[in-house]
Amino acid sequence: MPEWDRLPGAVKATCTEVVGRVRRGVRHPGSERDDLVLGAKTVVAAMGAWMLARHFLPSAVATFAPFTALVALQTTVYRSVRHCAQYLIAMTVGAALAASLAAAVGIHGWTFGLLTLAALALGRVRRLGEHGTQVAIVGFFAFSSGQGRIDYIGHLVASVVIGALCGLTAHLVLAPARHTRHRQEAVADLYEGVHLRVDVLADTIESENPDAARVEQLRRDWRRLSADADRIRHAIDAETENGRLNPRRSIAGAAEALPRAQEAVDVAQRGLDHVRSISRSLHHALDNGELDAVPASFRAAYASLLRTAADALEHIGRTVRTEPRLLGEILDRTTAEFDHAQKEALNSPDTHPAVFTLQGTLLTDADRLVAELRRGHRVLDPTA
């Protein structure tokens, strides 16, 4: 393939990436397949809108039909309906403004300036969203090309309606896929990642020879997991919107599953803040040698506390509804182990002040983590 070999490296990389996305979209469900389906629907809807407008309406307004079809085909049915409504209102206001000025004072340079001023003012109405500029754009077409004539404006409205109907019909014939289960699984994977790393953190604290490189890796992992939580939060928000007006059925209990998943992500993120603080304190203690002076009994008690907290995290993050009684028992054990670790810290009167401060800092973060888990228990299971 000599032509391929002559292409620049950046072009080759882009082509390879596009081909890879297409292959993954064809083989597996997910966002990449959703993009492929949306693209195919957009092509069909725009082509159909253009053909209908060309057949029934003057060519001067035919372009508005496929453009409106593009507006109508957003990632969710709800967003499509909202954008269509905003665009239709903006178009109607712009056309009506142009027709009124043309009929009242005629086609002049100063009236075009007046049209522009009024259209810009009306386009700033918040309810029109990002389509506010269409008031001026449609007004310009109706004023300049249509000379404010009612027949031109009628054809313009008809073209826009054809585009909107083609776009919405494509959405209703093949509605966007629902991903409630995928969002639940993403939350469960997030919690599993936190659970595993809290266990590693507990092993590191309890170890006689803690590995500073492992602690540094944990700190990087916490940052990555926090970024994953943000991404999952946005995905859940998008899926919540995707469920509005969507004719496709989702899993049983989807209306409760997504809010619960959102709350679980909130609990995970706040929990991550606390374990990141624990890791930061541990990192500093390793650097200055304070961890070696911490009594082994305290370190063992604190590690046990973290492992039990990790078990509680695992139950909160499950895809199925959390069992309140079982989680409550785990949290009671966590509280008891916190009290035990606190007693171990207080029962070491000969401890160096810096080490005593370190123990207090670690206990404070653990107490906040346990409190967050209990708050999450109450939010996710109000009857508990």
mmCIF file of C-alpha atoms in Angstrom, residues 34-313:
data_model
loop_
_atom_site.group_PDB
_atom_site.id
_atom_site.type_symbol
_atom_site.label_atom_id
_atom_site.label_comp_id
_atom_site.label_asym_id
_atom_site.label_seq_id
_atom_site.Cartn_x
_atom_site.Cartn_y
_atom_site.Cartn_z
ATOM 1 C CA ASP A 34 -23.903 4.281 20.736
ATOM 2 C CA ASP A 35 -21.803 6.751 18.736
ATOM 3 C CA LEU A 36 -21.935 4.518 15.671
ATOM 4 C CA VAL A 37 -25.705 4.099 15.894
ATOM 5 C CA LEU A 38 -26.220 7.826 16.448
ATOM 6 C CA GLY A 39 -24.025 8.611 13.448
ATOM 7 C CA ALA A 40 -25.944 6.178 11.234
ATOM 8 C CA LYS A 41 -29.297 7.582 12.368
ATOM 9 C CA THR A 42 -28.086 11.128 11.732
ATOM 10 C CA VAL A 43 -27.036 10.293 8.173
ATOM 11 C CA VAL A 44 -30.362 8.631 7.391
ATOM 12 C CA ALA A 45 -32.450 11.373 9.043
ATOM 13 C CA ALA A 46 -30.531 14.225 7.361
ATOM 14 C CA MET A 47 -30.717 12.536 3.968
ATOM 15 C CA GLY A 48 -34.448 11.857 4.330
ATOM 16 C CA ALA A 49 -35.141 15.405 5.494
ATOM 17 C CA TRP A 50 -33.203 16.906 2.592
ATOM 18 C CA MET A 51 -34.948 14.706 0.026
ATOM 19 C CA LEU A 52 -38.423 15.512 1.377
ATOM 20 C CA ALA A 53 -37.687 19.228 1.573
ATOM 21 C CA ARG A 54 -36.284 19.263 -1.972
ATOM 22 C CA HIS A 55 -39.369 17.445 -3.241
ATOM 23 C CA PHE A 56 -42.051 19.521 -1.537
ATOM 24 C CA LEU A 57 -40.434 22.919 -0.887
ATOM 25 C CA PRO A 58 -38.392 25.544 -2.756
ATOM 26 C CA SER A 59 -34.651 24.812 -2.856
ATOM 27 C CA ALA A 60 -33.952 28.106 -1.045
ATOM 28 C CA VAL A 61 -35.230 26.622 2.235
ATOM 29 C CA ALA A 62 -34.376 22.936 1.720
ATOM 30 C CA THR A 63 -31.096 23.172 3.666
ATOM 31 C CA PHE A 64 -32.943 23.979 6.883
ATOM 32 C CA ALA A 65 -34.468 20.480 6.953
ATOM 33 C CA PRO A 66 -31.235 18.430 7.274
ATOM 34 C CA PHE A 67 -29.789 21.048 9.622
ATOM 35 C CA THR A 68 -32.804 20.674 11.913
ATOM 36 C CA ALA A 69 -32.445 16.888 11.709
ATOM 37 C CA LEU A 70 -28.913 17.299 13.083
ATOM 38 C CA VAL A 71 -30.285 19.412 15.923
ATOM 39 C CA ALA A 72 -32.958 16.813 16.630
ATOM 40 C CA LEU A 73 -30.540 13.905 16.930
ATOM 41 C CA GLN A 74 -28.769 14.369 20.244
ATOM 42 C CA THR A 75 -27.398 11.599 22.441
ATOM 43 C CA THR A 76 -30.677 11.194 24.364
ATOM 44 C CA VAL A 77 -34.342 11.459 23.420
ATOM 45 C CA TYR A 78 -34.936 14.024 26.157
ATOM 46 C CA ARG A 79 -32.108 16.241 24.927
ATOM 47 C CA SER A 80 -33.340 15.870 21.355
ATOM 48 C CA VAL A 81 -36.853 17.008 22.262
ATOM 49 C CA ARG A 82 -35.483 19.915 24.292
ATOM 50 C CA HIS A 83 -33.141 21.073 21.512
ATOM 51 C CA CYS A 84 -35.912 20.737 18.939
ATOM 52 C CA ALA A 85 -38.271 22.828 21.031
ATOM 53 C CA GLN A 86 -35.627 25.495 21.617
ATOM 54 C CA TYR A 87 -34.689 25.606 17.944
ATOM 55 C CA LEU A 88 -38.313 25.779 16.758
ATOM 56 C CA ILE A 89 -39.057 28.615 19.183
ATOM 57 C CA ALA A 90 -35.927 30.513 18.124
ATOM 58 C CA MET A 91 -36.764 29.998 14.457
ATOM 59 C CA THR A 92 -40.341 31.140 14.953
ATOM 60 C CA VAL A 93 -39.257 34.255 16.828
ATOM 61 C CA GLY A 94 -36.642 35.138 14.200
ATOM 62 C CA ALA A 95 -39.032 34.621 11.277
ATOM 63 C CA ALA A 96 -41.852 36.521 12.959
ATOM 64 C CA LEU A 97 -39.513 39.399 13.791
ATOM 65 C CA ALA A 98 -38.268 39.618 10.196
ATOM 66 C CA ALA A 99 -41.794 39.484 8.743
ATOM 67 C CA SER A 100 -43.070 42.125 11.146
ATOM 68 C CA LEU A 101 -40.268 44.587 10.369
ATOM 69 C CA ALA A 102 -40.513 44.014 6.617
ATOM 70 C CA ALA A 103 -44.265 44.533 6.637
ATOM 71 C CA ALA A 104 -44.205 47.550 8.937
ATOM 72 C CA VAL A 105 -41.260 49.619 7.656
ATOM 73 C CA GLY A 106 -39.892 47.785 4.597
ATOM 74 C CA ILE A 107 -36.487 46.413 3.575
ATOM 75 C CA HIS A 108 -33.793 48.984 4.405
ATOM 76 C CA GLY A 109 -30.313 49.064 5.854
ATOM 77 C CA TRP A 110 -31.471 50.652 9.089
ATOM 78 C CA THR A 111 -34.278 48.112 9.500
ATOM 79 C CA PHE A 112 -31.740 45.308 9.067
ATOM 80 C CA GLY A 113 -29.735 46.891 11.890
ATOM 81 C CA LEU A 114 -32.891 47.113 13.998
ATOM 82 C CA LEU A 115 -33.623 43.443 13.204
ATOM 83 C CA THR A 116 -30.107 42.471 14.303
ATOM 84 C CA LEU A 117 -30.393 44.418 17.559
ATOM 85 C CA ALA A 118 -33.778 42.936 18.426
ATOM 86 C CA ALA A 119 -32.733 39.400 17.439
ATOM 87 C CA LEU A 120 -29.590 39.551 19.576
ATOM 88 C CA ALA A 121 -31.625 40.784 22.542
ATOM 89 C CA LEU A 122 -34.262 38.073 22.173
ATOM 90 C CA GLY A 123 -31.620 35.419 21.586
ATOM 91 C CA ARG A 124 -30.218 36.020 25.066
ATOM 92 C CA VAL A 125 -33.339 34.541 26.654
ATOM 93 C CA ARG A 126 -32.042 31.683 28.794
ATOM 94 C CA ARG A 127 -34.800 29.254 27.839
ATOM 95 C CA LEU A 128 -33.519 29.185 24.259
ATOM 96 C CA GLY A 129 -30.230 27.687 25.468
ATOM 97 C CA GLU A 130 -27.487 27.401 22.872
ATOM 98 C CA HIS A 131 -29.981 28.047 20.066
ATOM 99 C CA GLY A 132 -30.475 31.708 20.923
ATOM 100 C CA THR A 133 -28.272 32.725 17.996
ATOM 101 C CA GLN A 134 -30.762 31.088 15.634
ATOM 102 C CA VAL A 135 -33.146 33.998 16.235
ATOM 103 C CA ALA A 136 -30.742 36.259 14.365
ATOM 104 C CA ILE A 137 -29.700 33.663 11.770
ATOM 105 C CA VAL A 138 -33.239 32.719 10.759
ATOM 106 C CA GLY A 139 -34.258 36.357 10.904
ATOM 107 C CA PHE A 140 -31.472 37.241 8.445
ATOM 108 C CA PHE A 141 -32.603 34.537 6.009
ATOM 109 C CA ALA A 142 -36.254 35.547 6.230
ATOM 110 C CA PHE A 143 -35.410 39.254 5.873
ATOM 111 C CA SER A 144 -32.761 39.033 3.118
ATOM 112 C CA SER A 145 -33.590 35.968 1.037
ATOM 113 C CA GLY A 146 -37.325 35.943 1.689
ATOM 114 C CA GLN A 147 -37.796 39.723 1.785
ATOM 115 C CA GLY A 148 -40.073 39.122 4.773
ATOM 116 C CA ARG A 149 -42.698 37.425 2.588
ATOM 117 C CA ILE A 150 -45.191 35.195 4.376
ATOM 118 C CA ASP A 151 -44.934 32.433 1.751
ATOM 119 C CA TYR A 152 -41.147 32.191 2.224
ATOM 120 C CA ILE A 153 -41.518 32.097 6.001
ATOM 121 C CA GLY A 154 -44.184 29.397 5.655
ATOM 122 C CA HIS A 155 -41.846 27.284 3.541
ATOM 123 C CA LEU A 156 -39.045 27.904 6.032
ATOM 124 C CA VAL A 157 -41.218 26.708 8.911
ATOM 125 C CA ALA A 158 -42.254 23.644 6.901
ATOM 126 C CA SER A 159 -38.601 22.781 6.181
ATOM 127 C CA VAL A 160 -37.705 23.019 9.856
ATOM 128 C CA VAL A 161 -40.688 20.868 10.847
ATOM 129 C CA ILE A 162 -39.704 18.217 8.281
ATOM 130 C CA GLY A 163 -36.181 18.097 9.720
ATOM 131 C CA ALA A 164 -37.446 17.865 13.290
ATOM 132 C CA LEU A 165 -39.870 15.073 12.429
ATOM 133 C CA CYS A 166 -37.184 13.106 10.574
ATOM 134 C CA GLY A 167 -34.754 13.419 13.461
ATOM 135 C CA LEU A 168 -37.228 12.512 16.197
ATOM 136 C CA THR A 169 -38.643 9.645 14.142
ATOM 137 C CA ALA A 170 -35.154 8.157 13.784
ATOM 138 C CA HIS A 171 -34.758 8.371 17.571
ATOM 139 C CA LEU A 172 -38.104 6.715 18.234
ATOM 140 C CA VAL A 173 -37.583 3.932 15.675
ATOM 141 C CA LEU A 174 -34.178 3.090 17.183
ATOM 142 C CA ALA A 175 -34.027 4.689 20.606
ATOM 143 C CA PRO A 176 -30.689 5.034 22.435
ATOM 144 C CA ALA A 177 -29.641 1.945 24.383
ATOM 145 C CA ARG A 178 -30.090 1.903 28.145
ATOM 146 C CA HIS A 179 -26.986 1.310 30.290
ATOM 147 C CA THR A 180 -28.268 1.152 33.856
ATOM 148 C CA ARG A 181 -26.626 -2.215 34.497
ATOM 149 C CA HIS A 182 -23.319 -0.995 33.052
ATOM 150 C CA ARG A 183 -23.373 2.018 35.372
ATOM 151 C CA GLN A 184 -24.012 -0.225 38.379
ATOM 152 C CA GLU A 185 -21.147 -2.478 37.355
ATOM 153 C CA ALA A 186 -18.848 0.532 36.975
ATOM 154 C CA VAL A 187 -19.663 1.584 40.549
ATOM 155 C CA ALA A 188 -19.034 -1.961 41.775
ATOM 156 C CA ASP A 189 -15.671 -2.020 39.973
ATOM 157 C CA LEU A 190 -14.764 1.322 41.571
ATOM 158 C CA TYR A 191 -15.521 -0.043 45.040
ATOM 159 C CA GLU A 192 -13.627 -3.242 44.328
ATOM 160 C CA GLY A 193 -10.596 -1.160 43.369
ATOM 161 C CA VAL A 194 -10.856 0.850 46.593
ATOM 162 C CA HIS A 195 -11.375 -2.316 48.630
ATOM 163 C CA LEU A 196 -8.268 -4.028 47.253
ATOM 164 C CA ARG A 197 -6.068 -0.995 47.817
ATOM 165 C CA VAL A 198 -7.314 -0.409 51.355
ATOM 166 C CA ASP A 199 -6.288 -4.002 52.061
ATOM 167 C CA VAL A 200 -2.838 -3.223 50.609
ATOM 168 C CA LEU A 201 -2.671 -0.109 52.788
ATOM 169 C CA ALA A 202 -3.529 -2.204 55.857
ATOM 170 C CA ASP A 203 -0.831 -4.758 54.993
ATOM 171 C CA THR A 204 1.709 -1.954 54.568
ATOM 172 C CA ILE A 205 0.904 -0.413 57.951
ATOM 173 C CA GLU A 206 1.105 -3.781 59.680
ATOM 174 C CA SER A 207 4.306 -4.893 57.926
ATOM 175 C CA GLU A 208 7.570 -4.905 59.852
ATOM 176 C CA ASN A 209 9.322 -3.574 56.741
ATOM 177 C CA PRO A 210 6.809 -1.281 55.009
ATOM 178 C CA ASP A 211 7.554 -0.539 51.367
ATOM 179 C CA ALA A 212 7.722 3.197 50.605
ATOM 180 C CA ALA A 213 7.368 2.503 46.865
ATOM 181 C CA ARG A 214 4.098 0.674 47.515
ATOM 182 C CA VAL A 215 2.758 3.632 49.476
ATOM 183 C CA GLU A 216 3.708 5.985 46.651
ATOM 184 C CA GLN A 217 1.926 3.692 44.187
ATOM 185 C CA LEU A 218 -1.141 3.735 46.420
ATOM 186 C CA ARG A 219 -1.176 7.532 46.361
ATOM 187 C CA ARG A 220 -1.169 7.453 42.554
ATOM 188 C CA ASP A 221 -3.920 4.832 42.603
ATOM 189 C CA TRP A 222 -6.103 7.007 44.849
ATOM 190 C CA ARG A 223 -5.803 9.888 42.377
ATOM 191 C CA ARG A 224 -6.700 7.605 39.485
ATOM 192 C CA LEU A 225 -9.673 6.128 41.338
ATOM 193 C CA SER A 226 -10.888 9.630 42.191
ATOM 194 C CA ALA A 227 -10.751 10.525 38.490
ATOM 195 C CA ASP A 228 -12.626 7.298 37.701
ATOM 196 C CA ALA A 229 -15.303 8.294 40.213
ATOM 197 C CA ASP A 230 -15.758 11.647 38.467
ATOM 198 C CA ARG A 231 -16.084 9.879 35.124
ATOM 199 C CA ILE A 232 -18.625 7.409 36.530
ATOM 200 C CA ARG A 233 -20.600 10.273 38.072
ATOM 201 C CA HIS A 234 -20.898 11.971 34.668
ATOM 202 C CA ALA A 235 -21.883 8.648 33.066
ATOM 203 C CA ILE A 236 -24.638 8.147 35.651
ATOM 204 C CA ASP A 237 -25.927 11.683 35.049
ATOM 205 C CA ALA A 238 -25.997 10.983 31.300
ATOM 206 C CA GLU A 239 -27.844 7.699 31.832
ATOM 207 C CA THR A 240 -30.368 9.388 34.101
ATOM 208 C CA GLU A 241 -31.118 11.826 31.287
ATOM 209 C CA ASN A 242 -31.140 8.952 28.795
ATOM 210 C CA GLY A 243 -33.994 7.347 30.732
ATOM 211 C CA ARG A 244 -36.286 10.362 30.261
ATOM 212 C CA LEU A 245 -38.763 9.914 27.394
ATOM 213 C CA ASN A 246 -36.800 6.859 26.227
ATOM 214 C CA PRO A 247 -39.221 4.158 24.956
ATOM 215 C CA ARG A 248 -36.699 1.404 25.611
ATOM 216 C CA ARG A 249 -37.108 -0.589 28.782
ATOM 217 C CA SER A 250 -34.329 -0.873 31.290
ATOM 218 C CA ILE A 251 -33.708 -3.320 34.131
ATOM 219 C CA ALA A 252 -36.271 -3.672 36.888
ATOM 220 C CA GLY A 253 -35.891 -0.931 39.480
ATOM 221 C CA ALA A 254 -33.862 1.347 37.182
ATOM 222 C CA ALA A 255 -35.568 4.434 38.644
ATOM 223 C CA GLU A 256 -34.054 3.597 42.058
ATOM 224 C CA ALA A 257 -30.810 2.035 40.796
ATOM 225 C CA LEU A 258 -29.302 5.167 39.251
ATOM 226 C CA PRO A 259 -29.882 7.503 42.246
ATOM 227 C CA ARG A 260 -28.453 4.785 44.487
ATOM 228 C CA ALA A 261 -25.423 4.435 42.216
ATOM 229 C CA GLN A 262 -24.928 8.204 42.350
ATOM 230 C CA GLU A 263 -25.059 8.181 46.154
ATOM 231 C CA ALA A 264 -22.611 5.267 46.227
ATOM 232 C CA VAL A 265 -20.159 7.241 44.078
ATOM 233 C CA ASP A 266 -20.470 10.183 46.480
ATOM 234 C CA VAL A 267 -19.668 7.893 49.427
ATOM 235 C CA ALA A 268 -16.702 6.424 47.525
ATOM 236 C CA GLN A 269 -15.267 9.830 46.700
ATOM 237 C CA ARG A 270 -15.497 11.087 50.260
ATOM 238 C CA GLY A 271 -14.025 7.800 51.481
ATOM 239 C CA LEU A 272 -11.177 8.227 49.003
ATOM 240 C CA ASP A 273 -10.410 11.621 50.507
ATOM 241 C CA HIS A 274 -9.871 9.986 53.887
ATOM 242 C CA VAL A 275 -7.741 7.047 52.704
ATOM 243 C CA ARG A 276 -5.656 9.464 50.639
ATOM 244 C CA SER A 277 -5.024 11.407 53.824
ATOM 245 C CA ILE A 278 -4.051 8.185 55.621
ATOM 246 C CA SER A 279 -1.634 7.331 52.805
ATOM 247 C CA ARG A 280 -0.172 10.834 52.909
ATOM 248 C CA SER A 281 0.453 10.561 56.655
ATOM 249 C CA LEU A 282 1.963 7.115 56.179
ATOM 250 C CA HIS A 283 4.228 8.400 53.406
ATOM 251 C CA HIS A 284 5.550 11.202 55.622
ATOM 252 C CA ALA A 285 6.010 8.787 58.534
ATOM 253 C CA LEU A 286 8.095 6.486 56.348
ATOM 254 C CA ASP A 287 10.237 9.390 55.147
ATOM 255 C CA ASN A 288 11.133 10.593 58.619
ATOM 256 C CA GLY A 289 11.254 7.150 60.274
ATOM 257 C CA GLU A 290 8.335 7.721 62.658
ATOM 258 C CA LEU A 291 6.457 4.618 61.525
ATOM 259 C CA ASP A 292 9.176 2.332 62.903
ATOM 260 C CA ALA A 293 8.563 3.788 66.362
ATOM 261 C CA VAL A 294 4.791 3.142 66.267
ATOM 262 C CA PRO A 295 3.954 0.177 68.551
ATOM 263 C CA ALA A 296 3.213 -3.038 66.681
ATOM 264 C CA SER A 297 0.020 -3.528 68.688
ATOM 265 C CA PHE A 298 -1.375 -0.215 67.421
ATOM 266 C CA ARG A 299 -0.360 -0.972 63.850
ATOM 267 C CA ALA A 300 -2.058 -4.391 63.994
ATOM 268 C CA ALA A 301 -5.239 -2.914 65.472
ATOM 269 C CA TYR A 302 -5.279 -0.104 62.911
ATOM 270 C CA ALA A 303 -4.725 -2.539 60.018
ATOM 271 C CA SER A 304 -7.635 -4.677 61.230
ATOM 272 C CA LEU A 305 -9.790 -1.551 61.374
ATOM 273 C CA LEU A 306 -8.942 -0.697 57.754
ATOM 274 C CA ARG A 307 -9.691 -4.238 56.551
ATOM 275 C CA THR A 308 -13.100 -4.202 58.171
ATOM 276 C CA ALA A 309 -13.795 -0.775 56.666
ATOM 277 C CA ALA A 310 -12.801 -2.254 53.292
ATOM 278 C CA ASP A 311 -15.370 -5.031 53.799
ATOM 279 C CA ALA A 312 -18.013 -2.390 54.466
ATOM 280 C CA LEU A 313 -17.029 -0.589 51.254
#
